[in-house]
Every structure is written in structure tokens, then in C-alpha cells.
Coordinates of C-alpha atoms and ligand atoms in Angstrom, one line a residue:
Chain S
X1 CA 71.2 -1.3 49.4
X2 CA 69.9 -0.1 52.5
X3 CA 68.7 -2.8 55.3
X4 CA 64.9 -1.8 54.8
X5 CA 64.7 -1.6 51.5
X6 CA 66.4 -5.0 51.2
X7 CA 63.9 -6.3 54.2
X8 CA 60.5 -5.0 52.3
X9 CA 61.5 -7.4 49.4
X10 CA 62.7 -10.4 51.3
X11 CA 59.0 -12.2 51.5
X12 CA 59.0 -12.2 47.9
X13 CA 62.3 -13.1 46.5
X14 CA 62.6 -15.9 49.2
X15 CA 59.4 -17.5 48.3
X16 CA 58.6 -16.1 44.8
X17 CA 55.6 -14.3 45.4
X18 CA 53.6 -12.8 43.0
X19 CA 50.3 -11.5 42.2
X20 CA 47.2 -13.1 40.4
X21 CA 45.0 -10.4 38.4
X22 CA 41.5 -11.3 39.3
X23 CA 40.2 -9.6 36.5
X24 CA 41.6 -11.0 33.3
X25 CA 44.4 -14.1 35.1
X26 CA 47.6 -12.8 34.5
X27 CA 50.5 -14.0 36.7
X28 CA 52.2 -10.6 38.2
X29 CA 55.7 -10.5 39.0
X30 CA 56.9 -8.3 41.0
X31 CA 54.5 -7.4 43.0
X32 CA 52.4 -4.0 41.9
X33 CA 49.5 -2.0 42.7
X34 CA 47.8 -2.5 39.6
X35 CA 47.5 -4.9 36.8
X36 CA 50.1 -3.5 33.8
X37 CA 47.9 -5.5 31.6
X38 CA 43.7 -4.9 32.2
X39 CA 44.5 -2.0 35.0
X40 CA 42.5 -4.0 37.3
X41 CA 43.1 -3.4 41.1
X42 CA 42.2 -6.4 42.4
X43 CA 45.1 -8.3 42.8
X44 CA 45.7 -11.4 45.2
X45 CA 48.9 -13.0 46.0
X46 CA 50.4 -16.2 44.6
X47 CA 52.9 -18.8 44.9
X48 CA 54.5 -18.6 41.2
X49 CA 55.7 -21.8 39.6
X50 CA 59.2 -23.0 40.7
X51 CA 60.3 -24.3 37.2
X52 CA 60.1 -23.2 34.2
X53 CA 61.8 -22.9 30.9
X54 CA 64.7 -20.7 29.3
X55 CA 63.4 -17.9 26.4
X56 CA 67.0 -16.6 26.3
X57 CA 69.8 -16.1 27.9
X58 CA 73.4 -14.2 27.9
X59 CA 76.8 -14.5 29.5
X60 CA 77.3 -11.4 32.3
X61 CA 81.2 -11.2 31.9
X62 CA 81.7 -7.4 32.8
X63 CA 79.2 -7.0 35.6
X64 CA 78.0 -4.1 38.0
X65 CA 79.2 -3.3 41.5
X66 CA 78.2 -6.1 44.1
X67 CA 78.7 -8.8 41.3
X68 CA 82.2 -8.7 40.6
X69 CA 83.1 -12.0 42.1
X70 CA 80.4 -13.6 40.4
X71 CA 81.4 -12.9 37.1
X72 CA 81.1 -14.6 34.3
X73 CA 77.3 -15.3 35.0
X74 CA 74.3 -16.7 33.3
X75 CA 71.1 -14.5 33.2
X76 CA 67.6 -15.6 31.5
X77 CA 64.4 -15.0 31.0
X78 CA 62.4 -17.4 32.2
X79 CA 59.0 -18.8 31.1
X80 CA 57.5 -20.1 34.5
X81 CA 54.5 -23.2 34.0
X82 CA 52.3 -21.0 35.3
X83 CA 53.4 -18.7 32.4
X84 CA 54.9 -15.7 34.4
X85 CA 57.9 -14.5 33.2
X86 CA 61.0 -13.5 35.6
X87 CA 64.4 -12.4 35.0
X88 CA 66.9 -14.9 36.8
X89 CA 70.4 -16.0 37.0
X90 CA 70.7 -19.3 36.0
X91 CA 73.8 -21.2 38.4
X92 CA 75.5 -24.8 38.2
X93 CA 75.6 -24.6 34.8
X94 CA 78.2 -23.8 32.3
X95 CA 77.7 -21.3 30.0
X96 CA 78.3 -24.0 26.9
X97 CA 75.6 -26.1 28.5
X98 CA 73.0 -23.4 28.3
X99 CA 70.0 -23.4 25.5
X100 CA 67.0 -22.2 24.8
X101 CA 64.5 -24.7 26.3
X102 CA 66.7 -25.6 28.8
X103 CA 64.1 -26.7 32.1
X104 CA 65.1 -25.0 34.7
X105 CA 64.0 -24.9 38.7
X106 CA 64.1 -22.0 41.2
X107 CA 66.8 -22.3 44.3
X108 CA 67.9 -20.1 47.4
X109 CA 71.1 -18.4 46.9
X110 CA 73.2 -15.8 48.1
X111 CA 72.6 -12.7 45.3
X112 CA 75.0 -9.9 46.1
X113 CA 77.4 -8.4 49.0
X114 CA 77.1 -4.8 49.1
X115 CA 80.4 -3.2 50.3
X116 CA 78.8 0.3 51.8
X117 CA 75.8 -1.4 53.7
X118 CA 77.7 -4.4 54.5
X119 CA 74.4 -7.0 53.9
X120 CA 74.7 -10.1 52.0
X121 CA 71.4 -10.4 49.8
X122 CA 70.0 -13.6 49.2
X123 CA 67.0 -14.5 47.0
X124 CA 66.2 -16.5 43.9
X125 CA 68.4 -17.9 41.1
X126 CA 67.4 -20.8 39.0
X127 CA 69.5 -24.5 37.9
X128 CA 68.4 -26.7 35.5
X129 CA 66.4 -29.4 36.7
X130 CA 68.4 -32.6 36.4
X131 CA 65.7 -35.7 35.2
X132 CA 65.9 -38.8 37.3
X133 CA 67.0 -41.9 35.5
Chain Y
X1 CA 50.9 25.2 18.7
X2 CA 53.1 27.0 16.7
X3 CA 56.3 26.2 14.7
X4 CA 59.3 25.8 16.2
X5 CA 62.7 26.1 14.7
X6 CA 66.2 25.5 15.2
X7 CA 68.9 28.6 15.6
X8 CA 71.4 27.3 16.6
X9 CA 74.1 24.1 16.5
X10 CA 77.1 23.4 18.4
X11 CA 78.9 19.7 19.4
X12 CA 81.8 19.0 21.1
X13 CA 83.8 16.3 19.9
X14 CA 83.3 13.1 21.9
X15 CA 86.1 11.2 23.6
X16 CA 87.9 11.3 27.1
X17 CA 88.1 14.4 28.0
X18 CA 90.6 14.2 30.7
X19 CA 91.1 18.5 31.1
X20 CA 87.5 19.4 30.8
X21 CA 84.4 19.3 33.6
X22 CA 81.0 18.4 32.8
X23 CA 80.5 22.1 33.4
X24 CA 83.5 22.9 30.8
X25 CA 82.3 20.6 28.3
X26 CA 78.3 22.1 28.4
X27 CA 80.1 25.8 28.3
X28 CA 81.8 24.9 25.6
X29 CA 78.7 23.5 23.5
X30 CA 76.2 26.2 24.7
X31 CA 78.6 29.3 24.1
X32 CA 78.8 28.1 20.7
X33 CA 75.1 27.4 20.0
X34 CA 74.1 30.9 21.2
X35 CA 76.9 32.7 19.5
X36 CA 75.3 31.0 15.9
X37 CA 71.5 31.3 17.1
X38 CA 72.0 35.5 17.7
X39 CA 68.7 35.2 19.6
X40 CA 67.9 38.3 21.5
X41 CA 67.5 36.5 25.1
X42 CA 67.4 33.0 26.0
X43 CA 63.9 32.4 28.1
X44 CA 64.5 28.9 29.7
X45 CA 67.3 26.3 30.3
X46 CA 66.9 22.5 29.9
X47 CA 70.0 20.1 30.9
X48 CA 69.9 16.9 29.5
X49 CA 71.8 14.7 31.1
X50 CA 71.7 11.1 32.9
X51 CA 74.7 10.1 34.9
X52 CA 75.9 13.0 37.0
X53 CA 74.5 12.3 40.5
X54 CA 76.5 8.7 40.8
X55 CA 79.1 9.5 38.6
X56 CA 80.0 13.4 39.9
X57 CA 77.8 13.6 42.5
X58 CA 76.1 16.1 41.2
X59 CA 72.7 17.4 41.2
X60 CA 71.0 20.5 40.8
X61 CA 72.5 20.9 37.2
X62 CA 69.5 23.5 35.9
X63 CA 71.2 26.2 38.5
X64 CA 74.6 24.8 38.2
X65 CA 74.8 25.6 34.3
X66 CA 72.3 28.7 34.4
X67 CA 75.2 30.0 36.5
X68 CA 78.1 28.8 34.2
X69 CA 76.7 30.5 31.0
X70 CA 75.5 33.7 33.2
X71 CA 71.9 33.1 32.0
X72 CA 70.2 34.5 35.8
X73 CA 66.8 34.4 36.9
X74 CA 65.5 32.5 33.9
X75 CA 63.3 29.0 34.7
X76 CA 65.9 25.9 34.6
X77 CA 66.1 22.1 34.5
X78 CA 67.8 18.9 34.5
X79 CA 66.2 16.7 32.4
X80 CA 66.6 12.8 32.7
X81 CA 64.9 9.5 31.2
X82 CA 67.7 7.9 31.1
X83 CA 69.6 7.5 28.0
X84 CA 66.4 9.3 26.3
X85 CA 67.5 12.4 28.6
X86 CA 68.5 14.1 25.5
X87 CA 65.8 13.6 23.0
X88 CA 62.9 14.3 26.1
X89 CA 64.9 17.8 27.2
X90 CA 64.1 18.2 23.2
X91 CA 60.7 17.6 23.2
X92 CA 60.4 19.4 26.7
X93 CA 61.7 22.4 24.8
X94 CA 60.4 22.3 21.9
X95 CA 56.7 22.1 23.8
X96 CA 57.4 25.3 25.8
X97 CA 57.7 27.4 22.6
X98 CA 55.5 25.4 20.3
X99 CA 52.5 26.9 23.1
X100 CA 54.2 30.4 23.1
X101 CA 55.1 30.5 26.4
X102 CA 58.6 31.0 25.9
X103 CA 60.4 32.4 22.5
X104 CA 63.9 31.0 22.7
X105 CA 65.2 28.4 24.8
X106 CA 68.8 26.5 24.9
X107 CA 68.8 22.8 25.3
X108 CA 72.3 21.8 26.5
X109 CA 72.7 17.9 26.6
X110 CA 76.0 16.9 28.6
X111 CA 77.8 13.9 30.0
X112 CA 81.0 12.7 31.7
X113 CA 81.6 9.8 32.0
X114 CA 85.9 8.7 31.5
X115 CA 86.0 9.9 35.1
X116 CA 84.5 6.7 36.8
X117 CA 86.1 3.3 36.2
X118 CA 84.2 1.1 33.9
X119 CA 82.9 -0.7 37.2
X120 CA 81.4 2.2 38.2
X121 CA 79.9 3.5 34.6
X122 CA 78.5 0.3 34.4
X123 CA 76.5 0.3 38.0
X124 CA 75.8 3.9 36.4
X125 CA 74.0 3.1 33.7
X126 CA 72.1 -0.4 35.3
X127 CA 70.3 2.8 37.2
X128 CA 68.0 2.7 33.6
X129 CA 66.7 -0.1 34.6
X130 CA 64.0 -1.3 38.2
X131 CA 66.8 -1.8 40.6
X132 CA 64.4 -4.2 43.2
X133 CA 64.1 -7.0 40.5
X134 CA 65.8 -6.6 37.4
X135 CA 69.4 -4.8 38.1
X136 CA 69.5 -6.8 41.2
X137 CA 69.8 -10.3 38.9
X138 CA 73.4 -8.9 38.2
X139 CA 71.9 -8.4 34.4
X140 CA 73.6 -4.6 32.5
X141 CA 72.0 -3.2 30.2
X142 CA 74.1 -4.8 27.6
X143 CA 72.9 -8.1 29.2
X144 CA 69.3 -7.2 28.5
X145 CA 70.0 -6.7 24.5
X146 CA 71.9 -9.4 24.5
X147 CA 68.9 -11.4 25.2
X148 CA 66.9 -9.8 22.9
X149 CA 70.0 -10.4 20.3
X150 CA 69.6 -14.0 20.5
X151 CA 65.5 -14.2 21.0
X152 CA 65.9 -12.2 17.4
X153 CA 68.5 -14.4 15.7
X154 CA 66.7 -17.7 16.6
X155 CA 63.3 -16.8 15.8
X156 CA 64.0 -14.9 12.3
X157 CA 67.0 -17.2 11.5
X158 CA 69.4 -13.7 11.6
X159 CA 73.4 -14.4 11.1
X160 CA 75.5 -13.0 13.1
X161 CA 77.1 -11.0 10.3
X162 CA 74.3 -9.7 9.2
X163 CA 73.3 -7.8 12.7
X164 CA 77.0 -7.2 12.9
X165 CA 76.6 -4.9 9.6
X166 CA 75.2 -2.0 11.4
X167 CA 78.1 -1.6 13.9
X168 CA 80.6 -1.5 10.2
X169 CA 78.3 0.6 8.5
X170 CA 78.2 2.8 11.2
X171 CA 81.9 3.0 11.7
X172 CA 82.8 4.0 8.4
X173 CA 80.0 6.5 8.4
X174 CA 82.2 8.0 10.9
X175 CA 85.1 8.6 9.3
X176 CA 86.0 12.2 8.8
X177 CA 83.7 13.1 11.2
X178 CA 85.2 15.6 13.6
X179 CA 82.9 15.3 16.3
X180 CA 83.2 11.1 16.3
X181 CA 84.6 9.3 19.1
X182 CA 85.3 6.4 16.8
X183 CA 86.2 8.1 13.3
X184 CA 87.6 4.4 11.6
X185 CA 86.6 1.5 9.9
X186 CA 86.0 -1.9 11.4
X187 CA 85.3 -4.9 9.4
X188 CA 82.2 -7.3 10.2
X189 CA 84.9 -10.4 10.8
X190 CA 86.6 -7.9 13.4
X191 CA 83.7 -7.2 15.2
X192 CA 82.8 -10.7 15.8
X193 CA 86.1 -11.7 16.6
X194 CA 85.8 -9.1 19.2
X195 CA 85.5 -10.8 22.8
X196 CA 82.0 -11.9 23.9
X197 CA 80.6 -8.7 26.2
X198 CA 77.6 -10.6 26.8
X199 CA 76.7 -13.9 25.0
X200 CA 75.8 -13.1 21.8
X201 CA 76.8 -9.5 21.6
X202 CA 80.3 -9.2 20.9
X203 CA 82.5 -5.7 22.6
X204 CA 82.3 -3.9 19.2
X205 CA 79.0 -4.5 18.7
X206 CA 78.0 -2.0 21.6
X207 CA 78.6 1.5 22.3
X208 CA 81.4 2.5 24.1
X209 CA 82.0 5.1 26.9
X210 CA 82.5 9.2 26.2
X211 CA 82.9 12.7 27.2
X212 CA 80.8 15.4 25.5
X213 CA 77.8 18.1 24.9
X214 CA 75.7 19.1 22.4
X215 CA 73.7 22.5 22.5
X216 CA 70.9 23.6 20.3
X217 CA 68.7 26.8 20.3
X218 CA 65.0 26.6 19.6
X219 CA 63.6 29.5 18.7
X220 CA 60.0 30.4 17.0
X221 CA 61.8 32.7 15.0
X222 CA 61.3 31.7 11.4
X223 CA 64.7 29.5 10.9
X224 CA 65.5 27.4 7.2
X225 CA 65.4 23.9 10.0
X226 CA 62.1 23.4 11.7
X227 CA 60.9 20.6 14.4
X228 CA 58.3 19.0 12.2
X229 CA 57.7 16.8 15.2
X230 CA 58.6 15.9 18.6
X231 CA 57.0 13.3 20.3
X232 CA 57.4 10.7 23.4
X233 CA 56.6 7.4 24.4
X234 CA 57.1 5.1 27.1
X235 CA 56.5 1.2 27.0
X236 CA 56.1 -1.8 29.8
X237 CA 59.4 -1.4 32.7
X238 CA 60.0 -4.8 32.4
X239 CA 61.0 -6.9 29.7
X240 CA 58.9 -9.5 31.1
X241 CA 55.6 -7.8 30.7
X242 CA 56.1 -7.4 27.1
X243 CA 53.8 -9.2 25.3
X244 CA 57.0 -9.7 22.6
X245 CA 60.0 -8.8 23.5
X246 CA 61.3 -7.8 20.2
X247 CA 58.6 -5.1 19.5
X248 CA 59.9 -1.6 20.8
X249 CA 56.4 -0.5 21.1
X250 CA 57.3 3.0 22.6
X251 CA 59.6 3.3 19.3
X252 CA 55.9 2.2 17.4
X253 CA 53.6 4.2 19.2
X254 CA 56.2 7.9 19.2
X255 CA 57.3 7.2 15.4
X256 CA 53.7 6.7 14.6
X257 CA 52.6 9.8 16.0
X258 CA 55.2 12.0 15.2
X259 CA 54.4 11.1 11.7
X260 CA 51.0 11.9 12.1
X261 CA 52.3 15.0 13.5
X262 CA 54.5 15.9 10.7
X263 CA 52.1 14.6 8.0
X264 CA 54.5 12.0 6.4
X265 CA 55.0 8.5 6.3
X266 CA 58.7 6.7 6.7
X267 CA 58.9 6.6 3.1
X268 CA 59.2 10.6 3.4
X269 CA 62.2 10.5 5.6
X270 CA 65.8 11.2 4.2
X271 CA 67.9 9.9 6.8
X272 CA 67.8 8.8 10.2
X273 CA 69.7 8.8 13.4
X274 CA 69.4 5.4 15.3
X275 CA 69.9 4.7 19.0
X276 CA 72.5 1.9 18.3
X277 CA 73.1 1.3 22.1
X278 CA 74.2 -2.1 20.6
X279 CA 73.3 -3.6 17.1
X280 CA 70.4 -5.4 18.0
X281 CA 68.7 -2.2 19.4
X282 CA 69.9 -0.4 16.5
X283 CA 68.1 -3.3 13.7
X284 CA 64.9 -3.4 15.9
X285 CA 64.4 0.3 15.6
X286 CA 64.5 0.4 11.8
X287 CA 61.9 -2.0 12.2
X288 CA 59.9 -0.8 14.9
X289 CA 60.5 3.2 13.3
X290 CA 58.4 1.4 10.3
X291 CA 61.3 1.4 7.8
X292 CA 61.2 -2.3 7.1
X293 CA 59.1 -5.4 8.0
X294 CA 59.7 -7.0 11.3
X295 CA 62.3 -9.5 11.5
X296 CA 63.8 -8.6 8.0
X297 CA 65.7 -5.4 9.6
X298 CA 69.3 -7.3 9.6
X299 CA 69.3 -8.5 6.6
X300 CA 68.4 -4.8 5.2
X301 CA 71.4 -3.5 6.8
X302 CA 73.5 -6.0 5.8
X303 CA 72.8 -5.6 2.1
X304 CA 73.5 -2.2 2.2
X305 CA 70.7 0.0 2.2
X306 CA 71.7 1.9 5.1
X307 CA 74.6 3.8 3.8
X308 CA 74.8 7.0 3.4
X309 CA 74.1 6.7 -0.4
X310 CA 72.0 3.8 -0.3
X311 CA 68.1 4.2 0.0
X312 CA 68.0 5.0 4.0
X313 CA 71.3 7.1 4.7
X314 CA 71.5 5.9 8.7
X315 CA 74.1 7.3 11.6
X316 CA 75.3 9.2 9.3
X317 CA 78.5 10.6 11.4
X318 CA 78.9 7.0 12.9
X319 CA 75.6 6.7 15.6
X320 CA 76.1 5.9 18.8
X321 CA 78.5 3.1 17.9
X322 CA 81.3 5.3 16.5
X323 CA 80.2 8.9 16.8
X324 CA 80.0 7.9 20.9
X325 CA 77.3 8.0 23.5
X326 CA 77.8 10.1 26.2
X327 CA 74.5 8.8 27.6
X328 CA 72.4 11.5 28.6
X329 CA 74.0 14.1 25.7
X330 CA 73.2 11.7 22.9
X331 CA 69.9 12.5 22.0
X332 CA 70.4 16.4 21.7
X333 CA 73.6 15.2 19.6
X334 CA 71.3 13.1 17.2
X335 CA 69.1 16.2 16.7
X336 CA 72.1 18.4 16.3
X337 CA 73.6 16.0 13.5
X338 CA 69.9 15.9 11.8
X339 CA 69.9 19.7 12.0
X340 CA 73.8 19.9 10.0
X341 CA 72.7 17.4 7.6
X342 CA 69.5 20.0 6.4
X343 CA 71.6 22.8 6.6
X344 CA 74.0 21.5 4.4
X345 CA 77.0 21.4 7.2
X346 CA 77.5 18.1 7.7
X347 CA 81.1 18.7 5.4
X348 CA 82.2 15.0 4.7
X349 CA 79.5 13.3 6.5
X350 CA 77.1 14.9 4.0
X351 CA 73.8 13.4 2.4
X352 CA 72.8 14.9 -0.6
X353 CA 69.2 16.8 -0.7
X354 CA 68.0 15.9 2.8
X355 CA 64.7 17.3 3.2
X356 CA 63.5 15.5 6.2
X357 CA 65.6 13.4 8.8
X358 CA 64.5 11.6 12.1
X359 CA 66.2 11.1 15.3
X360 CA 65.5 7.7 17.7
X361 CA 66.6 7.9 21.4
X362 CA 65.6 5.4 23.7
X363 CA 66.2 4.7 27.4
X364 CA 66.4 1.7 29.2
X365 CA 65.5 -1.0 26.6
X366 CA 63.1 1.5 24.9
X367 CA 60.9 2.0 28.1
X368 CA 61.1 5.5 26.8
X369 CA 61.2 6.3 22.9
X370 CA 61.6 9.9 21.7
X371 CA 61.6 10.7 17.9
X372 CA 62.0 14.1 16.5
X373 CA 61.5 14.8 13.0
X374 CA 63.2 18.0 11.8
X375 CA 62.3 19.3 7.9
X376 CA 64.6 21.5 6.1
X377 CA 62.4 24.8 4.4
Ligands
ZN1 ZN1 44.6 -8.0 34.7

């Protein structure tokens, strides 16, 4: 991926940045010009939950280029308190301790290297949220 | 809008194709189609396909195959949506002489993909899907079923063998079939003691990675197959915006119209082609194409009622599980195969008195939905 196109992204996968719909509430994520529910326009931006809860989940264990020494990896879909949904990675975990319903917090991590631009992408992933005693 | 018919059939069998070019392999299927079609001249040129810019390098396909079959000066196209390529250069060409503005035109849908190393197929097909925040989560498109697959089986209690029945049923539908990738039988117990591909789909539960081209000719020449309908539908990008993940509402909102279209309801249909990218897809499709309620679609399969002589003859040369899926080919394929079955061609693969069959291809995870609905006269 190309430095720009990385850069233009990098305010809102560092800080999970999304969009509130003023028109009928919905939590936007990513970012967009319109709301995909109501249509509305007017959109303003917002801090999404950093926790949130696992839907469902799979094992990655033949991945896509820039992931390879990643593999095998947890994705899941997400169910954030503030009820946006995201698509995430889900790391320090093992794939036998995963569930649905699993609590789970965003953190920074590095994402992907790609070989041709030579940047290392970092952004969110998720980890479960260990309760204190 | 006026009826539109199909001339002419040709498919190449699907496999690695290690001495044929794209360009071979969409000769081959086209020559073939226009030889059986004996239109008089061919008015327009759609190329389905999804995968040749990162896996040939290739672009430009319209002109590049114009040129290969000698068809000069006539309007051309690539079309892509994906793995939907094929059943959207369909309904492309079947709108262009449904309105009259053309008479005859050749659909050609053709991929390669045994070229590229898995890696790079892989990467390839992840293209499907936004690139900024969902293929950049590491997540294939396998990975995106699979969490569908497991959202399915906890909320309607599914077993495992019970989704895993399509993938068998499939497979033995494909025996004998000479244009199958995958012409054998596999057993339920062998497909999910296949290794995990990605958590809870197992390797044999997903479609695998082929060479090949289908052709047809569409023609509003009075023909004994006509496109009843054609339709189109596209749903929410992300999985994340959909208000339930396991409704395929393009698949609802295209099936529903194209029956509207054709004036018939799914209990009119005599078989059907599913886009069985991997089981799950496959099971929420029957649902989602209105064949059975929602959440009940793997137990269907799994008692039976999708074989070939059972009461909803599905994939009835092996779908894209065992027939193959040469991505961006596999939608003019399932129309092909729909087309055989009503002629009465589909030699051992063959459904008895098919009147009316459908074909499903998606792309992505059914962000696009196209169904065509061909009726025998
Ligand atoms: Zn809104």
C-alpha cells in the first residue's frame, strides 16, 4: 500500500474514529460521506468505544500477502458498547480460548509489512480484557 | 423489452490448465458457442472475468478477446463484480438485446487462476472485499463465511454435518460430469475431517482453485431456452452494516424480482444452481433465494432434498464445490449448465422435465447477487 493512502487512514485506525449520524444515531465505522442507514449527510465524528464484545470469530490459517508471518490469526466481529460494529483481529489469545461473548478491548499494534512499499502498518487489533481480582 | 434467448452453449472443462492462456481457454469456449449458435453476426462482446489484472496483469480484455476471435469493430467489455462478474456480463447482455439495440451478442466468461501461487490467488480474490478496513484485518474471504458459519450454527443450533451435506451432495452431483473440476464423491465424515481452513469451515467445505471459460450466445432469435429473467442486486459493503448478518438481502431483493419478472414463485423452479463459494454461503442462499425458511436451510440439505431426484435438484454438475470456480467465469458457467439441463444435454448430470431453473452468483459476501431464471419453451 502506498505511503498516502496508508497516511489518509492513519487518524482513524490509531484512534478509532468514527462517525455519529445526526439524523437517526447510528455509530459509523469507517468513516463515509453519507449515512448507509437514513442517507443523512450530516455526520460528526466520534471516538468509538474501546471494548466491546465478540459476535463471531474464525481462525486465519492460510492468509493474504503482508500477513504471512502472522498466520494462524484470530479475526472477529465485534459488537463495540456504543453498538458499532468493526471487523478486528483479536491477539494474545489462543485460538481454544476464544468464544462468543468473549469482552474484548482495542490496542495499538503493528498490522502488516508490505514488501513492495516497504511500510510497516500499524493500527487497531483487539485482546480480551483481563478482569481485576 | 423483448425476449431474449439462448443460441448457443459451450464449457471448457475446469482444472489447471497448465498449456492453455486465458486467451486460449475463452477461444476455446467462444469458438464453440458461435459454431452451435449459427447466428448471422455477433453485435457486441462482454468478458466476464475477475482476476486478470493481479493475476496476469492484464487489462483491456474487451479488445484483447475481440481480437482473439476476429470479431473487429464491434462494442466490447470486461465485465467485473467480482465473483458475480459472470452472472452481471449476463444480465449486461441480456439487457442490450432485451431493448433491441443489439440482436446477438457473445458473453464469454474466463479465468486463470493455477498460474499464481495460492498466496497470491488468495491476495486476489480478498480484492472483493474494501481493502482500507476489511482486507486490511488480514480476514479472506473464506474468513468472512466462516464467521457467518458459526453466527449460523449457534443461533439455529445447525450441526456441523448437516451444513457439511451440501459440499457431499454436491460432489457426487459431479460425478460423470465432464466439465467438473472435482468429478468424485466425498463423504460428510471426510469433509470435516478435512483440516480447519478457517475456524469452523473445514478445506473441503470451500471451493477450490480452477482454470476455465464458458461462452453463451444470446440472441432474440426465437430459441427452445429463453432468459425468463435477469436481474441484479447489490447489498451493504460491509458485513458490519448489515442489520443481520445471515440475511443475503441482495440474494432476497434479485430473487424476488426476477420472480416478479418471470411471473413465478420458487415453488415453480426445477432446479437451481447455487453460489456454493463455501457451504455456509451455499445453505443461506436456499434460504435467502426463498426455497426454505430461514435457519432451517441445513437441515433441508442434509435430509436430502437437494439431490438431483429429490424435490429441489441443486448443483446439479457438482456447483462451485466440485464442478470448480474459476471466479469470474462461474456465473456464465451456472447459466450455461441451466441452459443444458432444458435442453436436455446435460447427459449424466440430467434432471428429468426441467422446465424452469435458476442460477445464484454472488460477489464478495453477496454485496452483489445476480439470479437468472432461464425457462425451457
Ligand atoms: Zn443515519
Amino acid at each position: 500500500m502506498s505511503v498516502p493512502r496508508y497516511w489518509r487512514e492513519i487518524k482513524y485506525r490509531y484512534r478509532l474514529i468514527g462517525e455519529l449520524c445526526t439524523e437517526c444515531g447510528a455509530i459509523i465505522f469507517p468513516r463515509r460521506r453519507l449515512c448507509p442507514h437514513c442517507g443523512c449527510r450530516e455526520l460528526e465524528e466520534c471516538k468509538l468505544s474501546e471494548t466491546g464484545t465478540v459476535l463471531s470469530w474464525t481462525v486465519i490459517q492460510h492468509p493474504p500477502k503482508g500477513y504471512e508471518k502472522y498466520a494462524p490469526y484470530v479475526v472477529a466481529l465485534i459488537k463495540l458498547d456504543d453498538g458499532a460494529q468493526i471487523l478486528s483481529q483479536v491477539v494474545d489469545v489462543e485460538p481454544e480460548e476464544m468464544r462468543v461473548g468473549l469482552r474484548v478491548e482495542a490496542t495499538f499494534r503493528r498490522v502488516r509489512e508490505d514488501g513492495s512499499s516497504g511500510i510497516i502498518e500499524y493500527g487497531y487489533k483487539f485482546r480480551p480484557i483481563i478482569e481485576e481480582p | 423489452m423483448r425476449p431474449v434467448y439462448i443460441a448457443g452453449v459451450a464449457l471448457t472443462p475446469i482444472g489447471e490448465h497448465w498449456e492453455l492462456s486465458l486467451r486460449d481457454l475463452a477461444c476455446e469456449a467462444a469458438l464453440k458457442a458461435l459454431e452451435k449458435a449459427e447466428v448471422e453476426r455477433i453485435d457486441a462482446l462482454y468478458v466476464a472475468n475477475m482476476g486478470a489484472a493481479p493475476l496476469q496483469s492484464q487489462l483491456h480484455l474487451g479488445a484483447l478477446m475481440a481480437d482473439a476471435l476476429g470479431l473487429y469493430g464491434l462494442p466490447a467489455m470486461r465485465v467485473e463484480a467480482a465473483q458475480a462478474s459472470g452472472g452481471v456480463a449476463v444480465h449486461e447482455a441480456n439487457l442490450a438485446v432485451a431493448s433491441g439495440l443489439y440482436d446477438s451478442v457473445l458473453v464469454v466468461g474466463v479465468e486463470k487462476m493455477s498460474d499464481a501461487l495460492p498466496l497470491e490467488v488468495r491476495s486476489a480474490l480478498a480484492m472483493a472485499e474494501d481493502q482500507e478496513y476489511t482486507a486490511y484485518t488480514g480476514v479472506t474471504d473464506v474468513g468472512l463465511c466462516a464467521l457467518l458459519h458459526r453466527l449460523y450454527m449457534e443461533r439455529y443450533e445447525a450441526k456441523p454435518e448437516e451444513v457439511a451435506a451440501l459440499a457431499a451432495i454436491s460432489h457426487e452431483h459431479a460425478v460423470g460430469c465432464p466439465h467438473a473440476q472435482y468429478p468424485f464423491r466425498v463423504s460428510v465424515e471426510k469433509i470435516l475431517s478435512s483440516p480447519m481452513e478457517a475456524d469452523p469451515i473445514h478445506m473441503l467445505e470451500c471451493s477450490g482453485i480452477g482454470d476455465g471459460a464458458a461462452a453463451l450466445v444470446l440472441t432474440a432469435d426465437r430459441g427452445d431456452v429463453e432468459i425468463a429473467a435477469s436481474t441484479v442486486a447489490v447489498d451493504h459493503f460491509f458485513l458490519t452494516e448489515r442489520s443481520d448478518p445471515l440475511i443475503l438481502e441482495a440474494v432476497r431483493t434479485a430473487s424476488k424480482r426476477a420472480y416478479e419478472r418471470a411471473g413465478i414463485s420458487p415453488r415453480d423452479i426445477d432446479l437451481v444452481e447455487l453460489h456454493d463459494s463455501t457451504t455456509i454461503i451455499g445453505i443461506l442462499s436456499l434460504e435467502d433465494l426463498g426455497f426454505v425458511e430461514k435457519g432451517f436451510g441445513a437441515r433441508y440439505v442434509s435430509e436430502g432434498n437437494v439431490r438431483r431426484d429429490g424435490e429441489l435438484p441443486v448443483n446439479t454438475f457438482g456447483g462451485l464445490k466440485a464442478r470448480g470456480n474459476p471466479v469470474g467465469a462461474t456465473g456464465v458457467y451456472q447459466v450455461a449448465e441451466i441452459a443444458l439441463q432444458l435442453l436436455g444435454e446435460a447427459g449424466r448430470c440430467q434432471v428429468e422435465d426441467a422446465e424452469v431453473g435458476v442460477a445464484e452468483n454472488l460477489g464478495g459476501v453477496a454485496s452483489t447477487a445476480s439470479i437468472t431464471i432461464l425457462r425451457r419453451h
